[in-house]
Structure formats: structure tokens, C-alpha cells
Coordinates of C-alpha atoms and ligand atoms in Angstrom, one line a residue:
X1 CA 0.0 0.0 0.0
X2 CA 1.8 3.1 -1.2
X3 CA -0.9 5.5 -0.2
X4 CA -2.7 4.3 2.9
X5 CA -6.2 5.7 3.3
X6 CA -6.5 7.1 6.9
X7 CA -9.7 7.8 8.8
X8 CA -8.7 9.8 11.8
X9 CA -10.3 11.9 14.5
X10 CA -11.3 11.8 18.2
X11 CA -12.7 8.8 19.9
X12 CA -15.6 11.1 21.0
X13 CA -16.6 14.5 19.8
X14 CA -16.4 16.4 23.1
X15 CA -16.9 20.1 22.3
X16 CA -16.8 22.5 19.4
X17 CA -13.3 23.7 20.1
X18 CA -11.9 20.1 20.4
X19 CA -13.3 18.8 17.1
X20 CA -12.4 22.0 15.2
X21 CA -8.8 22.1 16.5
X22 CA -8.3 18.4 15.7
X23 CA -9.9 18.6 12.3
X24 CA -7.9 21.7 11.3
X25 CA -4.7 19.9 12.0
X26 CA -5.8 16.6 10.4
X27 CA -6.8 18.4 7.2
X28 CA -3.2 19.3 6.7
X29 CA -2.2 15.6 6.5
X30 CA -2.7 14.4 2.9
X31 CA -3.3 10.7 3.8
X32 CA -6.2 11.7 6.1
X33 CA -9.3 11.2 3.9
X34 CA -12.0 11.0 6.5
X35 CA -12.7 12.7 9.8
X36 CA -14.0 10.3 12.4
X37 CA -15.9 11.4 15.6
X38 CA -17.9 9.3 18.1
X39 CA -21.3 10.8 18.8
X40 CA -22.9 7.9 20.7
X41 CA -20.3 6.0 22.7
X42 CA -21.0 2.4 23.7
X43 CA -19.5 2.3 27.2
X44 CA -18.8 -0.8 29.2
X45 CA -20.0 0.8 32.5
X46 CA -22.9 3.2 33.0
X47 CA -22.1 6.7 34.3
X48 CA -19.1 7.0 31.9
X49 CA -19.2 9.7 29.2
X50 CA -21.6 8.5 26.6
X51 CA -21.1 11.1 23.9
X52 CA -22.8 14.4 23.1
X53 CA -25.5 13.1 20.8
X54 CA -27.2 15.5 18.4
X55 CA -25.3 18.6 19.6
X56 CA -22.0 16.8 18.7
X57 CA -23.2 16.3 15.2
X58 CA -23.6 20.0 14.7
X59 CA -19.9 20.5 15.6
X60 CA -18.8 17.6 13.4
X61 CA -20.7 19.2 10.5
X62 CA -19.1 22.5 11.2
X63 CA -15.6 20.8 11.1
X64 CA -16.6 19.3 7.7
X65 CA -17.6 22.7 6.3
X66 CA -14.5 24.5 7.5
X67 CA -11.9 21.9 6.5
X68 CA -13.6 20.1 3.6
X69 CA -12.9 16.7 5.2
X70 CA -15.8 14.2 4.8
X71 CA -17.1 13.0 8.2
X72 CA -17.8 9.6 9.7
X73 CA -19.5 8.4 12.9
X74 CA -20.7 5.2 14.6
X75 CA -24.4 4.3 14.4
X76 CA -26.1 1.6 16.5
X77 CA -29.8 2.3 16.0
X78 CA -32.1 3.6 13.3
X79 CA -32.4 6.9 15.2
X80 CA -28.7 7.4 15.1
X81 CA -28.8 6.8 11.3
X82 CA -31.6 9.4 10.9
X83 CA -29.7 12.0 12.8
X84 CA -26.4 11.3 11.1
X85 CA -28.0 11.8 7.7
X86 CA -29.7 15.0 8.9
X87 CA -26.3 16.4 9.7
X88 CA -24.7 15.3 6.4
X89 CA -22.5 12.6 7.7
X90 CA -20.6 11.1 4.7
X91 CA -19.8 7.6 6.0
X92 CA -21.0 5.4 8.9
X93 CA -19.3 2.7 10.8
X94 CA -21.0 -0.1 12.8
X95 CA -19.2 -0.8 16.1
X96 CA -17.9 -4.1 17.3
X97 CA -20.5 -4.3 20.0
X98 CA -23.3 -3.9 17.5
X99 CA -22.0 -6.3 14.9
X100 CA -22.3 -9.1 17.5
X101 CA -26.1 -8.7 17.3
X102 CA -27.8 -9.8 14.1
X103 CA -31.1 -8.1 15.1
X104 CA -29.3 -4.7 15.4
X105 CA -27.4 -5.2 12.2
X106 CA -30.6 -6.1 10.3
X107 CA -32.4 -3.0 11.7
X108 CA -29.5 -0.8 10.5
X109 CA -29.4 -2.5 7.1
X110 CA -33.2 -2.0 6.7
X111 CA -32.9 1.7 7.7
X112 CA -30.2 2.2 5.1
X113 CA -31.9 0.1 2.4
X114 CA -30.8 1.0 -1.2
X115 CA -28.6 3.9 -0.1
X116 CA -25.3 4.9 -1.7
X117 CA -23.4 5.6 1.5
X118 CA -20.1 4.1 2.6
X119 CA -20.6 1.8 5.6
X120 CA -17.6 0.4 7.4
X121 CA -18.3 -2.8 9.4
X122 CA -16.0 -3.5 12.3
X123 CA -15.3 -7.0 13.3
X124 CA -17.5 -8.4 16.1
X125 CA -15.9 -8.5 19.6
X126 CA -15.5 -12.2 19.5
X127 CA -13.3 -13.9 16.8
X128 CA -16.2 -15.2 14.7
X129 CA -15.6 -14.8 11.0
X130 CA -19.1 -15.9 10.1
X131 CA -20.7 -13.3 12.3
X132 CA -18.6 -10.6 10.5
X133 CA -19.4 -12.0 7.1
X134 CA -23.1 -12.2 8.0
X135 CA -23.2 -8.5 8.8
X136 CA -21.9 -7.8 5.3
X137 CA -24.5 -10.1 3.8
X138 CA -27.3 -8.2 5.5
X139 CA -26.1 -4.9 4.1
X140 CA -25.5 -6.3 0.7
X141 CA -29.0 -7.8 0.6
X142 CA -30.4 -4.4 1.5
X143 CA -28.5 -2.9 -1.5
X144 CA -26.3 -0.7 0.7
X145 CA -22.9 0.3 -1.0
X146 CA -20.0 0.8 -0.8
X147 CA -19.1 -1.5 2.1
X148 CA -15.7 -1.8 3.8
X149 CA -14.4 -3.6 6.9
X150 CA -12.4 -2.4 9.9
X151 CA -10.3 -4.9 11.8
X152 CA -10.2 -3.6 15.4
X153 CA -8.9 -6.7 17.1
X154 CA -10.8 -9.3 19.2
X155 CA -11.4 -10.1 22.9
X156 CA -9.0 -12.7 23.8
X157 CA -8.8 -15.0 26.9
X158 CA -5.0 -15.0 27.0
X159 CA -2.9 -12.3 28.4
X160 CA -1.5 -10.0 25.7
X161 CA 0.0 -6.5 25.3
X162 CA -3.0 -5.5 23.1
X163 CA -6.3 -4.1 24.3
X164 CA -8.0 -6.2 21.5
X165 CA -5.9 -9.0 20.1
X166 CA -5.2 -8.6 16.3
X167 CA -6.2 -11.7 14.5
X168 CA -4.8 -10.9 11.1
X169 CA -5.7 -14.3 9.6
X170 CA -9.4 -13.6 10.2
X171 CA -9.2 -10.2 8.5
X172 CA -7.3 -11.7 5.6
X173 CA -9.9 -14.4 5.3
X174 CA -12.7 -11.8 5.3
X175 CA -10.9 -9.9 2.5
X176 CA -10.5 -13.1 0.5
X177 CA -14.2 -14.2 0.9
X178 CA -15.9 -10.9 0.4
X179 CA -13.3 -8.9 -1.7
X180 CA -13.8 -5.7 0.3
X181 CA -11.3 -3.1 1.5
X182 CA -10.2 -3.6 5.1
X183 CA -8.8 -0.8 7.3
X184 CA -6.9 -1.6 10.5
X185 CA -8.1 0.3 13.6
X186 CA -4.7 0.4 15.3
X187 CA -6.1 2.5 18.2
X188 CA -8.6 -0.1 19.5
X189 CA -6.2 -3.0 18.7
X190 CA -3.4 -1.4 20.7
X191 CA -5.1 0.5 23.5
X192 CA -1.9 2.4 24.1
X193 CA 0.4 4.7 22.0
X194 CA 3.5 2.6 22.2
X195 CA 2.3 -0.2 19.9
X196 CA 0.6 1.9 17.3
X197 CA 3.5 2.3 14.8
X198 CA 4.5 -1.4 14.6
X199 CA 0.8 -2.4 14.3
X200 CA 0.3 0.1 11.4
X201 CA 3.5 -1.3 9.7
X202 CA 2.2 -4.8 10.1
X203 CA -1.1 -3.7 8.5
X204 CA 0.8 -2.3 5.5
X205 CA 3.1 -5.4 5.3
X206 CA 0.0 -7.5 5.1
X207 CA -1.5 -5.4 2.2
X208 CA -4.5 -4.0 4.1
X209 CA -6.1 -0.9 2.7
X210 CA -5.8 1.8 5.3
X211 CA -5.9 2.8 8.9
X212 CA -8.4 4.1 11.5
X213 CA -6.6 6.2 14.1
X214 CA -8.0 8.0 17.1
X215 CA -6.6 11.6 17.2
X216 CA -7.2 14.3 19.6
X217 CA -5.7 17.8 19.8
X218 CA -5.0 17.2 23.5
X219 CA -5.0 13.4 23.9
X220 CA -4.0 13.3 27.5
X221 CA -7.2 15.1 28.5
X222 CA -9.5 13.1 26.2
X223 CA -12.8 12.1 27.8
X224 CA -12.6 8.6 26.3
X225 CA -9.7 6.3 25.4
X226 CA -7.1 8.9 26.4
X227 CA -4.3 6.3 26.6
X228 CA -4.6 5.3 23.0
X229 CA -5.3 8.6 21.3
X230 CA -2.5 10.6 19.7
X231 CA -2.2 14.2 18.5
X232 CA -2.4 15.0 14.8
X233 CA 1.4 15.8 14.9
X234 CA 2.1 12.4 16.3
X235 CA 0.0 10.9 13.5
X236 CA 2.0 12.8 10.9
X237 CA 5.3 11.4 12.4
X238 CA 3.8 7.9 12.5
X239 CA 2.8 8.0 8.9
X240 CA 6.2 9.3 7.8
X241 CA 7.9 6.5 9.6
X242 CA 6.0 3.8 7.7
X243 CA 7.8 1.7 5.1
X244 CA 5.6 1.3 2.0
X245 CA 5.3 -2.2 0.5
X246 CA 4.2 -2.9 -3.0
X247 CA 1.9 -5.8 -3.9
X248 CA 2.4 -5.1 -7.6
X249 CA 6.1 -5.9 -8.2
X250 CA 5.5 -9.6 -7.4
X251 CA 4.3 -10.6 -10.9
X252 CA 7.7 -10.4 -12.7
X253 CA 10.1 -10.8 -9.7
X254 CA 12.2 -13.9 -10.5
X255 CA 13.6 -14.4 -7.0
X256 CA 10.1 -14.4 -5.6
X257 CA 8.8 -16.7 -8.3
X258 CA 11.5 -19.2 -7.5
X259 CA 10.8 -19.2 -3.8
X260 CA 7.0 -19.5 -4.5
X261 CA 7.6 -22.5 -6.7
X262 CA 9.6 -24.1 -3.9
X263 CA 6.7 -23.5 -1.5
X264 CA 4.3 -25.0 -4.0
X265 CA 6.5 -28.2 -4.2
X266 CA 6.7 -28.4 -0.4
X267 CA 2.9 -28.0 -0.1
X268 CA 2.3 -30.8 -2.6
X269 CA 4.6 -33.0 -0.6
X270 CA 2.8 -32.1 2.6
X271 CA -0.5 -33.1 1.1
X272 CA 0.9 -36.5 0.0
X273 CA 2.2 -37.1 3.5
X274 CA -1.0 -36.1 5.1
X275 CA -2.9 -38.5 2.8
X276 CA -0.5 -41.3 3.7
X277 CA -0.9 -40.5 7.4
X278 CA -4.7 -40.6 7.2
X279 CA -4.5 -43.9 5.4
X280 CA -2.5 -45.4 8.2
X281 CA -5.0 -43.9 10.7
X282 CA -7.8 -45.8 8.9
X283 CA -5.9 -49.1 9.2
X284 CA -5.2 -48.4 12.9
X285 CA -8.9 -47.6 13.4
X286 CA -10.0 -50.9 11.8
X287 CA -7.5 -52.8 14.0
X288 CA -8.6 -51.1 17.2
X289 CA -12.2 -51.9 16.4
X290 CA -11.4 -55.6 15.8
X291 CA -9.5 -55.8 19.2
X292 CA -12.1 -53.7 21.1
X293 CA -9.6 -50.9 21.9
X294 CA -10.6 -47.3 22.5
X295 CA -9.9 -44.8 19.7
X296 CA -8.3 -42.2 21.8
X297 CA -5.3 -43.4 23.8
X298 CA -4.5 -40.3 25.9
X299 CA -1.1 -41.3 27.2
X300 CA 0.2 -42.0 23.7
X301 CA -1.2 -38.7 22.4
X302 CA 0.4 -36.7 25.2
X303 CA 3.7 -38.5 24.5
X304 CA 3.6 -37.8 20.8
X305 CA 2.8 -34.1 21.3
X306 CA 5.6 -33.7 23.8
X307 CA 8.1 -35.3 21.4
X308 CA 6.9 -33.1 18.5
X309 CA 7.2 -30.0 20.6
X310 CA 10.7 -30.9 21.6
X311 CA 11.8 -31.7 18.0
X312 CA 9.9 -28.6 16.8
X313 CA 11.9 -26.4 19.2
X314 CA 15.2 -27.9 17.9
X315 CA 14.1 -27.0 14.4
X316 CA 13.1 -23.4 15.3
X317 CA 9.4 -24.0 15.0
X318 CA 7.1 -22.2 17.5
X319 CA 5.1 -24.2 20.1
X320 CA 1.9 -22.5 18.8
X321 CA 2.5 -23.9 15.3
X322 CA 3.3 -27.4 16.5
X323 CA 0.3 -27.4 18.8
X324 CA -2.1 -26.2 16.1
X325 CA -0.9 -28.5 13.3
X326 CA -0.8 -31.6 15.4
X327 CA -4.1 -30.9 17.2
X328 CA -5.7 -30.6 13.8
X329 CA -4.1 -33.8 12.5
X330 CA -5.0 -35.7 15.7
X331 CA -8.6 -34.6 15.5
X332 CA -8.9 -35.6 11.8
X333 CA -7.2 -38.9 12.7
X334 CA -9.7 -39.6 15.5
X335 CA -12.6 -38.8 13.1
X336 CA -11.1 -41.3 10.6
X337 CA -11.0 -44.0 13.3
X338 CA -14.5 -43.5 14.7
Ligands
LIG1 C1 -14.8 3.5 18.2 O1 -14.3 3.3 17.1 O2 -14.9 4.5 18.8 C2 -15.4 2.3 18.9 C3 -16.2 2.3 19.9 O3 -14.8 1.2 18.5 P1 -15.1 -0.4 18.6 O4 -16.6 -0.6 18.2 O5 -14.1 -1.0 17.8 O6 -15.0 -0.7 20.1
LIG2 MN1 -12.4 4.8 21.2

């Protein structure tokens, strides 16, 4: 991506001065194509700042008129959509907490039926590709276009440095299945400023189409998500520091072509080996049945996995990879034998 599209702006529109000061600075950054501003904030706990509502939309529209930047906000109900349209909002996004609920998504799709209005659909809170795809299908069926996705990371049960764990493979799969542009919301993935740059770089390296970044003229005093917001100046520095990557050069690059051909050969070998292994599994299954033995022999399975983890480590392969690959093989093998 040589020219990343950036949607930037405050987590929440707080007051006229805040959104105008932020928008003026952002308008000077060429990559910033859309000004975001939260008007209705889905908060985890009651009594937290829940956004300015309609009053905030007036200030957001003022920022659009003054800077020429198109504006975007989050909608979760038909009333939100109606108000956003009244105040000339140019693009909408559906938040992670809304995408988890098919009733809400359907209601929004019905409200926007047949409209030419860009709608960005964030991933649901949980790592559920189908739920994310389903939201797109509801909007597509309603004839809403254009649609794009935002990867904002997922709730994750393991400890991690991220606020919402980025599962790049899910975002890549969504892009493959639906053929839609995908932006990376580095702010909600990271939850802090320190990880933003590397996460943005990763997004570019993986050929995603742009970034959503929370920016505030005085981030330390933001009413919501202060720890992850950055100033427009910091955004400018961050964008300058990114290394572009081309996805075009690949077609006539001989070094890459040779390496890819090697990968193709290895994959073909892997498939042959897997087929052979499954064949042996079937034979073992038939034998165990004849002898009245259980299919799963836990001690042997634990031993096999421990051995593979050890060998894998010696070969420089991660524990995660070995666990994933052999758990999948073991499961398929059990299914063969049952
Ligand atoms: C936001 O973008 O302000 C927001 C609430 O994000 P998410 O739905 O990703 O939590
Ligand atoms: Mn936020």
C-alpha cells in the first residue's frame, strides 16, 4: 500500500473547540481522507461519558464545512442513522458491540436500504468470521454500498499486550471471501500509544487498505480512550515512519517466483504425506475396532505431542504452530478412526 487511506479523529466529539482544532490539524495531513468522531459511545459501564449526541453532530458538520474533510460516525440504532443523515455525515461505521447482534445489524441494514453511502463494518468483539461475514451479507442484501471492513482486534482470553488482540488471519480471510477493502483500527487494537507504529506497519506489510486512528488535539485530556489517542502531529510522524510495500512488483520478480515455486512443491509433498498418514489412521482404526480398543489413547497422544514440541523447538518452530498443526491432524485422525 503506497498511499494508505487514513480515517482519523477523536474517539468522541467532546466540544466545538476540540473537534475544530483536531480537524484543522488533520486536514493538513494528505493521507487523512475522512474525519471520524464518536457521537454515541457504547461504554462498558454506566455513568461513563456516553457522547454528546445531536449537539455533537452540529460541531462535526461545522468541522466538515470548515476543513472540507468528509465526516464519519458510529451508528447503532435507526435513530442514530436518521440524525447522522440529517447532519450530512458522509460515511458510517458499525461498532464491534453492534456487529455481534444480528437483530441490530438487520435493523440498520433495513434503515439504510438501497442507499449509496459508505458503511464500514467493524469485526465483532468475538473472533467469529461468520458473524462478521453475516453482517456484510445483511447490508449487501439491503443494497447498501459501498461497504468496507475495519479490523479492530478481538477479545482474547489469554494475556496480551494488546487491548484487543489482532487476528490478522481472520481479517485476511474476510478480505478473501468478500473482496472488500479492510482498514486496520490500530487504536482499538493497541489500547496504548507505544504499539501503534508497529501495528500500522504490520497492516501495510499484510497489504491491508488503510488505517483508522484516534486523534485528539489534546489526547492526555480526552474524555474517552485517552491512553490510545494521539495528536495530529504524532499521527504525521507515525505516517512518515512507515515503510511502503508494493503488492504489484511480485508478478515479474524472479527471486520471488523461484521461492514460491519451492513453496508449492513443499505444499504438494505435505499433502501427499497427510494423505499417507490418514491412510495409516484408517488401518489403525480398523485394527482397534477388531480388538475392542478405545480410539483415543490419551497417554500415547500426550507423549507424541511432547516429542513433537521438543523436535519442533530444535528445528526453530514455534510451540503454537506445532500445537495447532498436530491438534488438527490428531482430530482428523480420530474422526477417521471413529
Ligand atoms: C470506536 O471506534 O470509537 C469504537 C467504539 O470502536 P469499537 O466498536 O471497535 O470498540
Ligand atoms: Mn475509542
